[in-house]
Each structure stands twice: as C-alpha cells, then as structure tokens.
Short mmCIF file of N, CA and C in Angstrom, two decimals:
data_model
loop_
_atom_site.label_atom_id
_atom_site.label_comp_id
_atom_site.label_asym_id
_atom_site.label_seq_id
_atom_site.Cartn_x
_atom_site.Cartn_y
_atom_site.Cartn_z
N UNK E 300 -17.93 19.19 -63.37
CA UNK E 300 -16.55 19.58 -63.61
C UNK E 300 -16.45 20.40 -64.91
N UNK E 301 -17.60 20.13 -65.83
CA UNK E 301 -17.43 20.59 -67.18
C UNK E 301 -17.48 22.23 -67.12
N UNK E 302 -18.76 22.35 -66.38
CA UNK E 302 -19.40 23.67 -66.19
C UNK E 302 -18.46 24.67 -65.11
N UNK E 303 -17.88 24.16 -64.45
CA UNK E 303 -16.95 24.58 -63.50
C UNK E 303 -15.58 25.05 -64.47
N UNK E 304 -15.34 24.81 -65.15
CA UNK E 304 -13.83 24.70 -65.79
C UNK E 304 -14.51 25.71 -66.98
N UNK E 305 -15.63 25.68 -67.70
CA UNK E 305 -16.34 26.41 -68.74
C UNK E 305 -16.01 28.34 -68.06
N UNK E 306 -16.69 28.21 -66.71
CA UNK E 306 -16.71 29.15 -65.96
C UNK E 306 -15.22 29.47 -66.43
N UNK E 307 -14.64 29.08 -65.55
CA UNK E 307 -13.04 29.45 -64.87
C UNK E 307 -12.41 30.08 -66.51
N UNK E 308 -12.65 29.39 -67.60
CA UNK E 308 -12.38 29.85 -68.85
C UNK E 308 -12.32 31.18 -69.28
N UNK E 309 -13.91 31.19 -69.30
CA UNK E 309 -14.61 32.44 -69.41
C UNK E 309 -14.30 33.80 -68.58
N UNK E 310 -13.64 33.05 -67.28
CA UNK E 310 -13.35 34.49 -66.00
C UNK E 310 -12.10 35.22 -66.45
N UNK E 311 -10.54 34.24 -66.82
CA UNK E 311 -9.41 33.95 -66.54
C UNK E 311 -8.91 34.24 -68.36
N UNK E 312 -9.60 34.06 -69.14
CA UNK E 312 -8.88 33.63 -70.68
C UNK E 312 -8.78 35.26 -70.43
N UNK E 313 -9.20 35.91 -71.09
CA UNK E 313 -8.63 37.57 -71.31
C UNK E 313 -7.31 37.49 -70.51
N UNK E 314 -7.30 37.78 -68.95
CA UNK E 314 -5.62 37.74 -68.51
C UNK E 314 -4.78 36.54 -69.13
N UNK E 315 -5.17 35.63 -68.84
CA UNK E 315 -3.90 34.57 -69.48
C UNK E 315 -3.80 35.14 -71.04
N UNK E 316 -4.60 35.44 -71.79
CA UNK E 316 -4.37 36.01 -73.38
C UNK E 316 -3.32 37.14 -73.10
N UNK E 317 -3.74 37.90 -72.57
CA UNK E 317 -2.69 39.46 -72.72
C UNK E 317 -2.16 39.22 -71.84
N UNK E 318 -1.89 38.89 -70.79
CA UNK E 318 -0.46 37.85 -70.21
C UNK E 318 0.70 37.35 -72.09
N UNK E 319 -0.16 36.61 -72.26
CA UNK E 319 0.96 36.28 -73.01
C UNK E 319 0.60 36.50 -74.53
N UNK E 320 0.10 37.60 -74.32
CA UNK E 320 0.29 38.63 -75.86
C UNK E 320 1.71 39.70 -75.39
N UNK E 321 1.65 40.10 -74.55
CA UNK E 321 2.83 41.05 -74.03
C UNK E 321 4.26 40.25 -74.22
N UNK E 322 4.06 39.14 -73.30
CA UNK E 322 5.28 37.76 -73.62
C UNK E 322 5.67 37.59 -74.91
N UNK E 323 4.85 37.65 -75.38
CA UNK E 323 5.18 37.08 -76.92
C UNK E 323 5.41 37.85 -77.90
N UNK E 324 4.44 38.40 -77.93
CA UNK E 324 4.32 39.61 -79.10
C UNK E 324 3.72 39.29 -80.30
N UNK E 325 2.82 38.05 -80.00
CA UNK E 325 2.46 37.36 -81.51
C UNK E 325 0.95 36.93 -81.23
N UNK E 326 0.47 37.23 -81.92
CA UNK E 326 -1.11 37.10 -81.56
C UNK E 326 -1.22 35.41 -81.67
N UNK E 327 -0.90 35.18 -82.49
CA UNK E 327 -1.08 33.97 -82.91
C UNK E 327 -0.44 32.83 -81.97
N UNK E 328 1.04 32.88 -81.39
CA UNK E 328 1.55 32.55 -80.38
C UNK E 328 0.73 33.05 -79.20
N UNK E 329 0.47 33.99 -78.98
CA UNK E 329 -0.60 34.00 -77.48
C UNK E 329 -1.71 33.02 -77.55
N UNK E 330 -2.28 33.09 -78.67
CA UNK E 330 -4.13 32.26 -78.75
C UNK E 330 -3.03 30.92 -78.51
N UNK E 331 -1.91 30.13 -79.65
CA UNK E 331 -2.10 29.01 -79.11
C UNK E 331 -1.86 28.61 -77.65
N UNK E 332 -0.61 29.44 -77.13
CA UNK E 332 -0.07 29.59 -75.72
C UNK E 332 -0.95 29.41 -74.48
N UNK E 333 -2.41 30.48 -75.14
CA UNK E 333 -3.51 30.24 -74.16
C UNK E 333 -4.35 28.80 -74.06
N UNK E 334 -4.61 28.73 -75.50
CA UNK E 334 -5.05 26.93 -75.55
C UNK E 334 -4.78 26.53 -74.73
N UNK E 335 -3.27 26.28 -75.00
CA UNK E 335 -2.37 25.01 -74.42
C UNK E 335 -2.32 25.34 -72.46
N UNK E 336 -2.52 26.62 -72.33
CA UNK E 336 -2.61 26.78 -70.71
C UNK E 336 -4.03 26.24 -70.17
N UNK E 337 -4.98 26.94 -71.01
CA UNK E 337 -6.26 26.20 -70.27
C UNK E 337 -6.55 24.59 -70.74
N UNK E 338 -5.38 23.62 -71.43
CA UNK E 338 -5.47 22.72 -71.49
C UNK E 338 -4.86 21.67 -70.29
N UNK E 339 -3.65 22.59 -69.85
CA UNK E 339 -3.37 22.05 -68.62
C UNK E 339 -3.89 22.26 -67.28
N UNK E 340 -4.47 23.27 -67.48
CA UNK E 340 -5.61 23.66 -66.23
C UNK E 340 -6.55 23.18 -65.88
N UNK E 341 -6.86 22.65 -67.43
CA UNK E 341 -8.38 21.47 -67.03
C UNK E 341 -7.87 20.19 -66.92
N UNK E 342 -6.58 19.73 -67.07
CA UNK E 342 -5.61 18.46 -66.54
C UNK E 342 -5.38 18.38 -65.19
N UNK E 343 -4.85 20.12 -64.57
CA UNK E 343 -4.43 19.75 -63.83
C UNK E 343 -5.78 20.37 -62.44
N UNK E 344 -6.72 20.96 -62.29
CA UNK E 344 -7.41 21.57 -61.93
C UNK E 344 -7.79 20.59 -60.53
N UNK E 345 -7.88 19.48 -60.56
CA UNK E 345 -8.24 18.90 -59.04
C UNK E 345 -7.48 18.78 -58.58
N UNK E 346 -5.77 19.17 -58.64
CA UNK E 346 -4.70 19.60 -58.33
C UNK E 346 -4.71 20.93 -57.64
N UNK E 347 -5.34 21.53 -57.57
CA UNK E 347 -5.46 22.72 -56.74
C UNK E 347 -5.76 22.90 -55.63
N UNK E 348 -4.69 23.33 -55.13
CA UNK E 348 -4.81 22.97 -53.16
C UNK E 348 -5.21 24.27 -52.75
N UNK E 349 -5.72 25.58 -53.35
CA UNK E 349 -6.05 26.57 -52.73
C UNK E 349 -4.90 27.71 -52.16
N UNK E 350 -3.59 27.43 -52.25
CA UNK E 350 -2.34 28.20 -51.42
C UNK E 350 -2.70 29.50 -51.74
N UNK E 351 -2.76 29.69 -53.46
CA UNK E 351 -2.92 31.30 -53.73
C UNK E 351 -4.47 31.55 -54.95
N UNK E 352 -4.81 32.63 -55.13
CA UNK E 352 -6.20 32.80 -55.58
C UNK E 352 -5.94 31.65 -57.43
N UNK E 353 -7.17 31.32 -57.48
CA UNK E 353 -7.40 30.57 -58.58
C UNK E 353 -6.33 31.46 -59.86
N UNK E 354 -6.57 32.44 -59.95
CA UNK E 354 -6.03 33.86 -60.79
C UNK E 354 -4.50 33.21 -61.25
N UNK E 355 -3.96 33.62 -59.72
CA UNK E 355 -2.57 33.83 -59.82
C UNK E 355 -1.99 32.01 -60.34
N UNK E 356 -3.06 31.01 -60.07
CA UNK E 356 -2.49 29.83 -59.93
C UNK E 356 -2.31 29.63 -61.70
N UNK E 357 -3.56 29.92 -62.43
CA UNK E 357 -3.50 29.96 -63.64
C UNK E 357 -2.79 30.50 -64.47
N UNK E 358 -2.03 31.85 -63.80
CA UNK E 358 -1.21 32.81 -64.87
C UNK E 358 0.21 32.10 -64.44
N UNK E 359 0.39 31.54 -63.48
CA UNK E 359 2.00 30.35 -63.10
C UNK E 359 1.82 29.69 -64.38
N UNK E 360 0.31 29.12 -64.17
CA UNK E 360 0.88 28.02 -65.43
C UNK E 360 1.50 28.36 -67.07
N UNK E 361 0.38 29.81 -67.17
CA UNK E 361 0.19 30.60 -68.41
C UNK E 361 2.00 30.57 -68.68
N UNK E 362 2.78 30.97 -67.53
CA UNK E 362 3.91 31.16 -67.17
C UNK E 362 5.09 30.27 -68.06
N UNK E 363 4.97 28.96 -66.80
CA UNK E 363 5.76 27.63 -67.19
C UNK E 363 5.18 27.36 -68.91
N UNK E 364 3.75 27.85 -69.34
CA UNK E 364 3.43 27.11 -70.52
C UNK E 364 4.36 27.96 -71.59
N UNK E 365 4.32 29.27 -71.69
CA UNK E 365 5.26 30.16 -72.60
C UNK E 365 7.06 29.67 -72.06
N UNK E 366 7.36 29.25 -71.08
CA UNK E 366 8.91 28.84 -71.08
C UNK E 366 9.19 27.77 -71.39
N UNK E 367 8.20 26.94 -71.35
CA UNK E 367 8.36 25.57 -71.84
C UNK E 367 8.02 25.25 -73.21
N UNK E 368 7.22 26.66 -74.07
CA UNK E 368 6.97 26.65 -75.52
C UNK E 368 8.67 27.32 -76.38
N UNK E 369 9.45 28.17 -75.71
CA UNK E 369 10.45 28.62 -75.55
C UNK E 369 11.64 27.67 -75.75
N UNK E 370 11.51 26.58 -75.00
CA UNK E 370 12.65 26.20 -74.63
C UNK E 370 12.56 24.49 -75.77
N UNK E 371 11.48 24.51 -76.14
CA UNK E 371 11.28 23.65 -76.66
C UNK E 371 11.99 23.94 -78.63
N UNK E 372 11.65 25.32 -78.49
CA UNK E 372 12.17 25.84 -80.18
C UNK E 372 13.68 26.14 -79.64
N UNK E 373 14.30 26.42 -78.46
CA UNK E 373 15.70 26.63 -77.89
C UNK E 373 15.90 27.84 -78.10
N UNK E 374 14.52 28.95 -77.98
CA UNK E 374 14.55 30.10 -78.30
C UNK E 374 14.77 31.13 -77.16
N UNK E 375 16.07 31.14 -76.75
CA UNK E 375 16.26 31.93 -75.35
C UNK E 375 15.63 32.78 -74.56
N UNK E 376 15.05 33.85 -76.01
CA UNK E 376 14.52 35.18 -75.82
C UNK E 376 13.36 35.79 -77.32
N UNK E 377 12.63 36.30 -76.76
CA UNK E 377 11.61 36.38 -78.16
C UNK E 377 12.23 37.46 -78.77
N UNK E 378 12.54 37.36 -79.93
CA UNK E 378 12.88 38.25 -80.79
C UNK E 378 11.91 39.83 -81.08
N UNK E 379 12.26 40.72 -81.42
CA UNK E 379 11.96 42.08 -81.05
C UNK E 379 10.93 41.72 -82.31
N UNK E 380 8.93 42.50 -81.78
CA UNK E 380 8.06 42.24 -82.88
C UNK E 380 7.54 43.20 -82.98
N UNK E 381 6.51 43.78 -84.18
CA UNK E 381 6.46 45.32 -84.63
C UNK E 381 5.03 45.40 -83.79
N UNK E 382 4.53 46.21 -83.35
CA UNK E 382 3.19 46.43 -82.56
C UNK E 382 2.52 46.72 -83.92
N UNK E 383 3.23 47.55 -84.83
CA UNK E 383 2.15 48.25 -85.65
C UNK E 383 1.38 47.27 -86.90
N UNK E 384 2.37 45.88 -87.18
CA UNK E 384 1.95 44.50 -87.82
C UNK E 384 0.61 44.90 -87.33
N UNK E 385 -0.03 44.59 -86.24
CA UNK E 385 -1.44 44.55 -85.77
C UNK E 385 -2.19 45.43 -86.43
N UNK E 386 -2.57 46.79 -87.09
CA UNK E 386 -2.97 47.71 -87.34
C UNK E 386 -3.03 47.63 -89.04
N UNK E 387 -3.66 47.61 -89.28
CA UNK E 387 -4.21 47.39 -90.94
C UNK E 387 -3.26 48.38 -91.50
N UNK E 388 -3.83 49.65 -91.19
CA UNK E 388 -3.20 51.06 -91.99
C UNK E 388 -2.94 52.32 -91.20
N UNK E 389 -2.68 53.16 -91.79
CA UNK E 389 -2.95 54.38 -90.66
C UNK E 389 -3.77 55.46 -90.82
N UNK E 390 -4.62 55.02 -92.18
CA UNK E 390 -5.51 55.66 -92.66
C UNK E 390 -6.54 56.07 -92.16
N UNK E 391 -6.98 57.36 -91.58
CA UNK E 391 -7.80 57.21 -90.74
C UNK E 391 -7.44 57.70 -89.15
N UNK E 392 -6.71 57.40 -88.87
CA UNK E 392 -5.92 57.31 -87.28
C UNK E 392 -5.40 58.88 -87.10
N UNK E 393 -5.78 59.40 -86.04
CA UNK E 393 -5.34 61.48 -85.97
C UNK E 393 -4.14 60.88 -85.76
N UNK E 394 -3.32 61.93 -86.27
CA UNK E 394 -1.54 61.57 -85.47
C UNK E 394 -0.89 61.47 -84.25
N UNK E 395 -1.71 62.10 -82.94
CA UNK E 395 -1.22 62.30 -81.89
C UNK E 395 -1.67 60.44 -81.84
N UNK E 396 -3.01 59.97 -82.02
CA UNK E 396 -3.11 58.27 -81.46
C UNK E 396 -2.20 57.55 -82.30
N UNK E 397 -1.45 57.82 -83.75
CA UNK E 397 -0.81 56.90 -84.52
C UNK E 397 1.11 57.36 -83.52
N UNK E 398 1.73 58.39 -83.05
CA UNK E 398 2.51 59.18 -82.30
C UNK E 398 2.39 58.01 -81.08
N UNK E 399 1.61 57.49 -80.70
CA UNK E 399 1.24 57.26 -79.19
C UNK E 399 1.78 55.99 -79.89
N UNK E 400 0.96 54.83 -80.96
CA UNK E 400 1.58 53.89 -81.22
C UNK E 400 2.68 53.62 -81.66
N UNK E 401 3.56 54.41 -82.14
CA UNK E 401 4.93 54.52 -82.52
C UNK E 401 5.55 54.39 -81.04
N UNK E 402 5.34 55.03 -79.89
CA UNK E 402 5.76 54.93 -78.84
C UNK E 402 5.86 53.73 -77.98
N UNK E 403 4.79 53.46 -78.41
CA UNK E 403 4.37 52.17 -77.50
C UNK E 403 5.38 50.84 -78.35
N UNK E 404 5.42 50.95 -79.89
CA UNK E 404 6.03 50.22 -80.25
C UNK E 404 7.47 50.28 -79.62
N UNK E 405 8.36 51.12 -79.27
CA UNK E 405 9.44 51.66 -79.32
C UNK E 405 9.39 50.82 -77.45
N UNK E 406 8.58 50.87 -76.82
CA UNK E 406 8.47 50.50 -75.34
C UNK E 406 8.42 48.97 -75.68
N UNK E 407 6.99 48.59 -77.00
CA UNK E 407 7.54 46.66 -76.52
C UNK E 407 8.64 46.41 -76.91
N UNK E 408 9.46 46.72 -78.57
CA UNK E 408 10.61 46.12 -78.64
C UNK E 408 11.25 46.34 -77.38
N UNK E 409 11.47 47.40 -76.87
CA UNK E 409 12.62 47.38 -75.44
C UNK E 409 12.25 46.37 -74.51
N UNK E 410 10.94 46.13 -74.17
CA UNK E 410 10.59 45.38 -73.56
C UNK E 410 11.01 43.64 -73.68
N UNK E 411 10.24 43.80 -75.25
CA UNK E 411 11.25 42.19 -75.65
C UNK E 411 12.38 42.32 -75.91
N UNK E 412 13.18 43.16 -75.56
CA UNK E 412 14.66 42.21 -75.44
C UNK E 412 15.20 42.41 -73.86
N UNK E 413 14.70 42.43 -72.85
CA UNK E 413 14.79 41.67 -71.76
C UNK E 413 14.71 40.28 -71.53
N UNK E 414 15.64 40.08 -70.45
CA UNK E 414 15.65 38.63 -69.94
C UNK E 414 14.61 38.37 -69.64
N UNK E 415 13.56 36.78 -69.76
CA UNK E 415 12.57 36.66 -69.51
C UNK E 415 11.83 37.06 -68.23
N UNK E 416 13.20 36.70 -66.77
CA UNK E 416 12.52 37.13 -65.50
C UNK E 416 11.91 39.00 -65.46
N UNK E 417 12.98 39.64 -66.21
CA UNK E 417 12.68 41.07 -66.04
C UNK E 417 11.31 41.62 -67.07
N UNK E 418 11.40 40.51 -68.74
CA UNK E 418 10.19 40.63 -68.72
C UNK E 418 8.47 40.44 -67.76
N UNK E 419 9.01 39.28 -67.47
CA UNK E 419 7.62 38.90 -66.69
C UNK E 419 7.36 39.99 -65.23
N UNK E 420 8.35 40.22 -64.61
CA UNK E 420 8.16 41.05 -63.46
C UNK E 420 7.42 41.97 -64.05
N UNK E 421 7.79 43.16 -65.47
CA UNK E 421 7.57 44.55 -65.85
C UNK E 421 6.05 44.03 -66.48
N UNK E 422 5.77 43.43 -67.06
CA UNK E 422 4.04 42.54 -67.76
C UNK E 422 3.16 42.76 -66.46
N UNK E 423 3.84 41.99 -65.36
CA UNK E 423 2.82 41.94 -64.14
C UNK E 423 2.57 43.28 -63.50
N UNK E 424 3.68 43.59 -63.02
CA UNK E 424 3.87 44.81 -62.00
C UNK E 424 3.65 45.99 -62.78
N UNK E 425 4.08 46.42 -63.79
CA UNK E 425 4.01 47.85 -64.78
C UNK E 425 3.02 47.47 -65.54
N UNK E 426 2.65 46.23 -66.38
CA UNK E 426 1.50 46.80 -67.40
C UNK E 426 0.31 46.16 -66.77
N UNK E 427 0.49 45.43 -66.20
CA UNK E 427 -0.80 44.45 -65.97
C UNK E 427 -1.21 45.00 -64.04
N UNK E 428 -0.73 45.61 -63.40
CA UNK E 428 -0.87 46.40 -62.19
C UNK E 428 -1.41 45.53 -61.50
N UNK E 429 -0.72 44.06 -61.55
CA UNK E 429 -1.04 42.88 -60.56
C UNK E 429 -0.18 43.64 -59.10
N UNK E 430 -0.02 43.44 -58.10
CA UNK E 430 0.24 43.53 -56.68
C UNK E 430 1.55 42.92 -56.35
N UNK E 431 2.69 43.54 -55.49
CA UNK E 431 3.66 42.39 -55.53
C UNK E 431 3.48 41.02 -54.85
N UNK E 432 2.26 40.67 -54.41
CA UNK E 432 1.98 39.60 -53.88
C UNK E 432 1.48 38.98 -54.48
N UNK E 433 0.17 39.03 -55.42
CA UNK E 433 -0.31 38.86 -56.51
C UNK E 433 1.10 38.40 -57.87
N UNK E 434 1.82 39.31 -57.88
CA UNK E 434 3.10 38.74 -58.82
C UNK E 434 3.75 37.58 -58.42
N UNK E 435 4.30 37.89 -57.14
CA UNK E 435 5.10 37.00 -56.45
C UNK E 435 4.63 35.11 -56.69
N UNK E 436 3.07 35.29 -56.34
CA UNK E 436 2.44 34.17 -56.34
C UNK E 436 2.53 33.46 -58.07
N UNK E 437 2.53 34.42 -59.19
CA UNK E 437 1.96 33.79 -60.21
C UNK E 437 3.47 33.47 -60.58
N UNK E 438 5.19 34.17 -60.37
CA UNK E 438 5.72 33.68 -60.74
C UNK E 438 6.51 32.93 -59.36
N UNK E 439 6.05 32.79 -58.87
CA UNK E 439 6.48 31.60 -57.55
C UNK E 439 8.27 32.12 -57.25
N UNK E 440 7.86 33.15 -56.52
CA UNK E 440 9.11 33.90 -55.95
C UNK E 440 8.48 34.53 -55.03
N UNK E 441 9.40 35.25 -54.21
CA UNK E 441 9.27 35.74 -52.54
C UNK E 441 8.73 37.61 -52.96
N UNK E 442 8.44 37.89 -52.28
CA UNK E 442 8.15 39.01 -52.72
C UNK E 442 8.84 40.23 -52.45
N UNK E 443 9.98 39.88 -51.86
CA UNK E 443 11.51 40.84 -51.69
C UNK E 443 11.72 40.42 -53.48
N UNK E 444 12.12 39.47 -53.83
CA UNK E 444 12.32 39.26 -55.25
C UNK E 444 11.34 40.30 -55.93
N UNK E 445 10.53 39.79 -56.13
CA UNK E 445 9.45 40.47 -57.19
C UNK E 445 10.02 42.07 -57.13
N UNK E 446 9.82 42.65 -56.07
CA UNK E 446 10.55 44.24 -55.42
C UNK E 446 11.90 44.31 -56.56
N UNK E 447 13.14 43.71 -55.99
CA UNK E 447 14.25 43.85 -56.36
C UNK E 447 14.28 43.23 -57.91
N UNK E 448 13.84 42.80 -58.70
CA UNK E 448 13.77 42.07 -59.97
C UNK E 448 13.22 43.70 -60.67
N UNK E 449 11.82 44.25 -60.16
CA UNK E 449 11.37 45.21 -60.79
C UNK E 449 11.59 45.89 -60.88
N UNK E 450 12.62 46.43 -59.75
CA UNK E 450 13.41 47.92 -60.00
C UNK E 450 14.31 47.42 -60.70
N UNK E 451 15.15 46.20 -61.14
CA UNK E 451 16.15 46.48 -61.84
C UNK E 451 15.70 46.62 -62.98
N UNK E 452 14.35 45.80 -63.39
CA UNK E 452 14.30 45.67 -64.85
C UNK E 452 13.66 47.32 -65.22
N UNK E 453 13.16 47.71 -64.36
CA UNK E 453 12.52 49.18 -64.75
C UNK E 453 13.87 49.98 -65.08
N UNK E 454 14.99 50.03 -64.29
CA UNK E 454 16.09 50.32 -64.58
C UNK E 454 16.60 50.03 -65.93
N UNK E 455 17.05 49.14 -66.35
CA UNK E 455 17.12 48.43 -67.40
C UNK E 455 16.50 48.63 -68.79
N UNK E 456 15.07 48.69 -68.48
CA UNK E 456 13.98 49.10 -69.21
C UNK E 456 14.15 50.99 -70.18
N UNK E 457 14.30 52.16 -68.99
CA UNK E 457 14.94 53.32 -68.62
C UNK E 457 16.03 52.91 -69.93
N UNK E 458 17.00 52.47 -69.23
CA UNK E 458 18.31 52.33 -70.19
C UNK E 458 18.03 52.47 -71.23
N UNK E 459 17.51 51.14 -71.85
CA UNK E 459 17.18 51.12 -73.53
C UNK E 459 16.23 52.10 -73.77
N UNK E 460 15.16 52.65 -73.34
CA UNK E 460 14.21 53.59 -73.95
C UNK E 460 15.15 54.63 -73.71
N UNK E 461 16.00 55.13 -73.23
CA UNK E 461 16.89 56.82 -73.01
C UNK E 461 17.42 56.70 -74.42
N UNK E 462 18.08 55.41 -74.83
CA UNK E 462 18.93 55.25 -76.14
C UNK E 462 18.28 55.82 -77.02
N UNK E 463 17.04 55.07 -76.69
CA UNK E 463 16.15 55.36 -78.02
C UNK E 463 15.65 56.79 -78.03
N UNK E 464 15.12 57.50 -77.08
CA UNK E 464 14.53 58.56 -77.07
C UNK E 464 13.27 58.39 -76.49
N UNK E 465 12.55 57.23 -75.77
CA UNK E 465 11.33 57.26 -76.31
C UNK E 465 10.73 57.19 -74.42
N UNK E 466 11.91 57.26 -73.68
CA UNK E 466 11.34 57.33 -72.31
C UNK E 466 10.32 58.66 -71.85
N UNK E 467 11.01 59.99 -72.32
CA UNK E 467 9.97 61.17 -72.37
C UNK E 467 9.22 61.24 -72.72
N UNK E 468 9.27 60.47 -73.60
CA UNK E 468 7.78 60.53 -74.35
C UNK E 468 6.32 59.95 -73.99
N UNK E 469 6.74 58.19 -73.56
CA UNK E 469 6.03 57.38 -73.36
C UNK E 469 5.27 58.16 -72.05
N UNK E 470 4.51 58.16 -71.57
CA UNK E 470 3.62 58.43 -71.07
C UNK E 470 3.07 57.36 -69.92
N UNK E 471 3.99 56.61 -69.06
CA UNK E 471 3.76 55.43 -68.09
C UNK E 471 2.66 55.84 -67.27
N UNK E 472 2.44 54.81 -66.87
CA UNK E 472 1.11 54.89 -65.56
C UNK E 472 1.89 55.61 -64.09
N UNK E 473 1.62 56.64 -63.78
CA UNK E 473 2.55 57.29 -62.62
C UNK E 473 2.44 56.33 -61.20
N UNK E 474 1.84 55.50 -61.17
CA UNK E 474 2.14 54.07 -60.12
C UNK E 474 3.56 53.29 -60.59
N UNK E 475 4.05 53.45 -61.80
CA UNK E 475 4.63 52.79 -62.26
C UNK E 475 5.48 53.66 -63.19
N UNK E 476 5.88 54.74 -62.86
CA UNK E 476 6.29 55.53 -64.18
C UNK E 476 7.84 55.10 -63.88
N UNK E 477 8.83 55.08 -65.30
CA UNK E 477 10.12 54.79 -64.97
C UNK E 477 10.92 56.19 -64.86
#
C-alpha cells in the first residue's frame, strides 16, 4: 500500500500543486493545500470504487480540500495576489518576457476575483486543458454544466480583462481564446 500511494504521489502531485497554485495564488497555500490532499488520499484511497480515472478522483479532492481550507478562515473568495511577488527582480528579464508577465498578472487578479465555481471551471478547461468530461468528473457536475459554467465565466472573465485593457493583449491558447 506504501509503494502504491508513493507512486500515485509522484504521478498526480505536480497537477494537484498547480491545480491549486492557480486557486490560490499562494505558493505556500498550494504546498500546504497539496499536503493536506495527498493526506486524504492516502486516508481515503481503498475508498476508490474506480467510477472516474484515479486523476480526476484526486483533483475532486484537491477540490473539496481548498473549499474546505476556505471556509474554515470564512474566506468567501481569495483575495486578488501579485504573480510578480514570485519573481526576485526584473533584472535581467528582455521586456517583451517581463510585458508578458505583467499580462498574465493582470489575467490572474481577474481571475481571482471570480466566484469559486467560475474559477475552477476556467483552471480546468482554459488553463489546465482538462476535457469537459475530465472537468465534469473532478468537479462532480454534469457536463452540460461544465459547458454552460465556462462560457459564462469566460464571459465574465472578457468583462474584467476589457476594463482593464489586458484582453488584446493576453495572448490565450486559441482552443480556449476569450
């Protein structure tokens, strides 16, 4: 069981991490977030009846573990966090890649201040190019939902980046462009 769960760690920690590095916006809140998911995974792991791939079953939990870390501080919604905190300096960096991170910053704040469902749909479906079935499964909704949740929040999404300026700019994945 040890070596089995060691595995599953090793396959699964990167997505559950940037799963909920995007969620969060806090490095430090993701690593513990992730802990605490592969702590219930190895709790709950002979609990697994097989319905949907090992993947999707783990990023549910990754899921419930960030709403239930949430709800526990009574923190509705994660407050808007700087991307560029991460980045030592800019010393060094050509301007068009430091340009690109200004952008991207300008996309997560918009991002975090969505409602959590419209966050999690846009994480899966737009950054993380999980499948709407693949989505559907990890946040345990139908997959007409997952559909109709993502166009609104991409909508939504649109909105606040037009305010800002920063929708032309950003440069989306054209599977997913808003």
């Amino acid at each position: 069981m040890e070596a089995r769960f060691e595995e599953i760690y090793e396959r699964y920690f990167d997505d559950v991490y940037q799963y909920l590095l995007y969620f969060t916006n806090s490095r430090s809140e993701a690593e513990d977030l992730t802990q605490e998911t592969f702590l219930r995974v190895m709790k709950s792991l002979t609990y697994f009846r097989g319905d949907s791939t090992l993947k999707t079953w783990i990023l549910s939990i990754a899921r419930r573990t960030s709403f239930d870390h949430y709800r526990k501080k009574k923190i509705l919604s994660v407050l808007p966090g700087v991307i560029g905190n991460m980045l030592s300096s800019t010393d060094g960096i050509p301007e068009k890649e430091w340009d690109d991170r200004e952008e991207w910053q300008e996309v997560q704040e918009a991002l975090m201040t969505l409602k959590p469902d419209y966050r999690n749909v846009v994480i899966l479906r737009g950054l993380k190019e999980y499948s709407i079935k693949e989505s559907a499964s990890i946040l345990q909704w139908n997959e007409m939902k997952v559909k109709v949740t993502y166009h609104r929040a991409i909508q939504m999404l649109r909105k606040k980046l037009s305010r800002k300026g920063a929708e032309k700019r950003y440069d989306f994945p054209q599977k997913h462009r808003l």
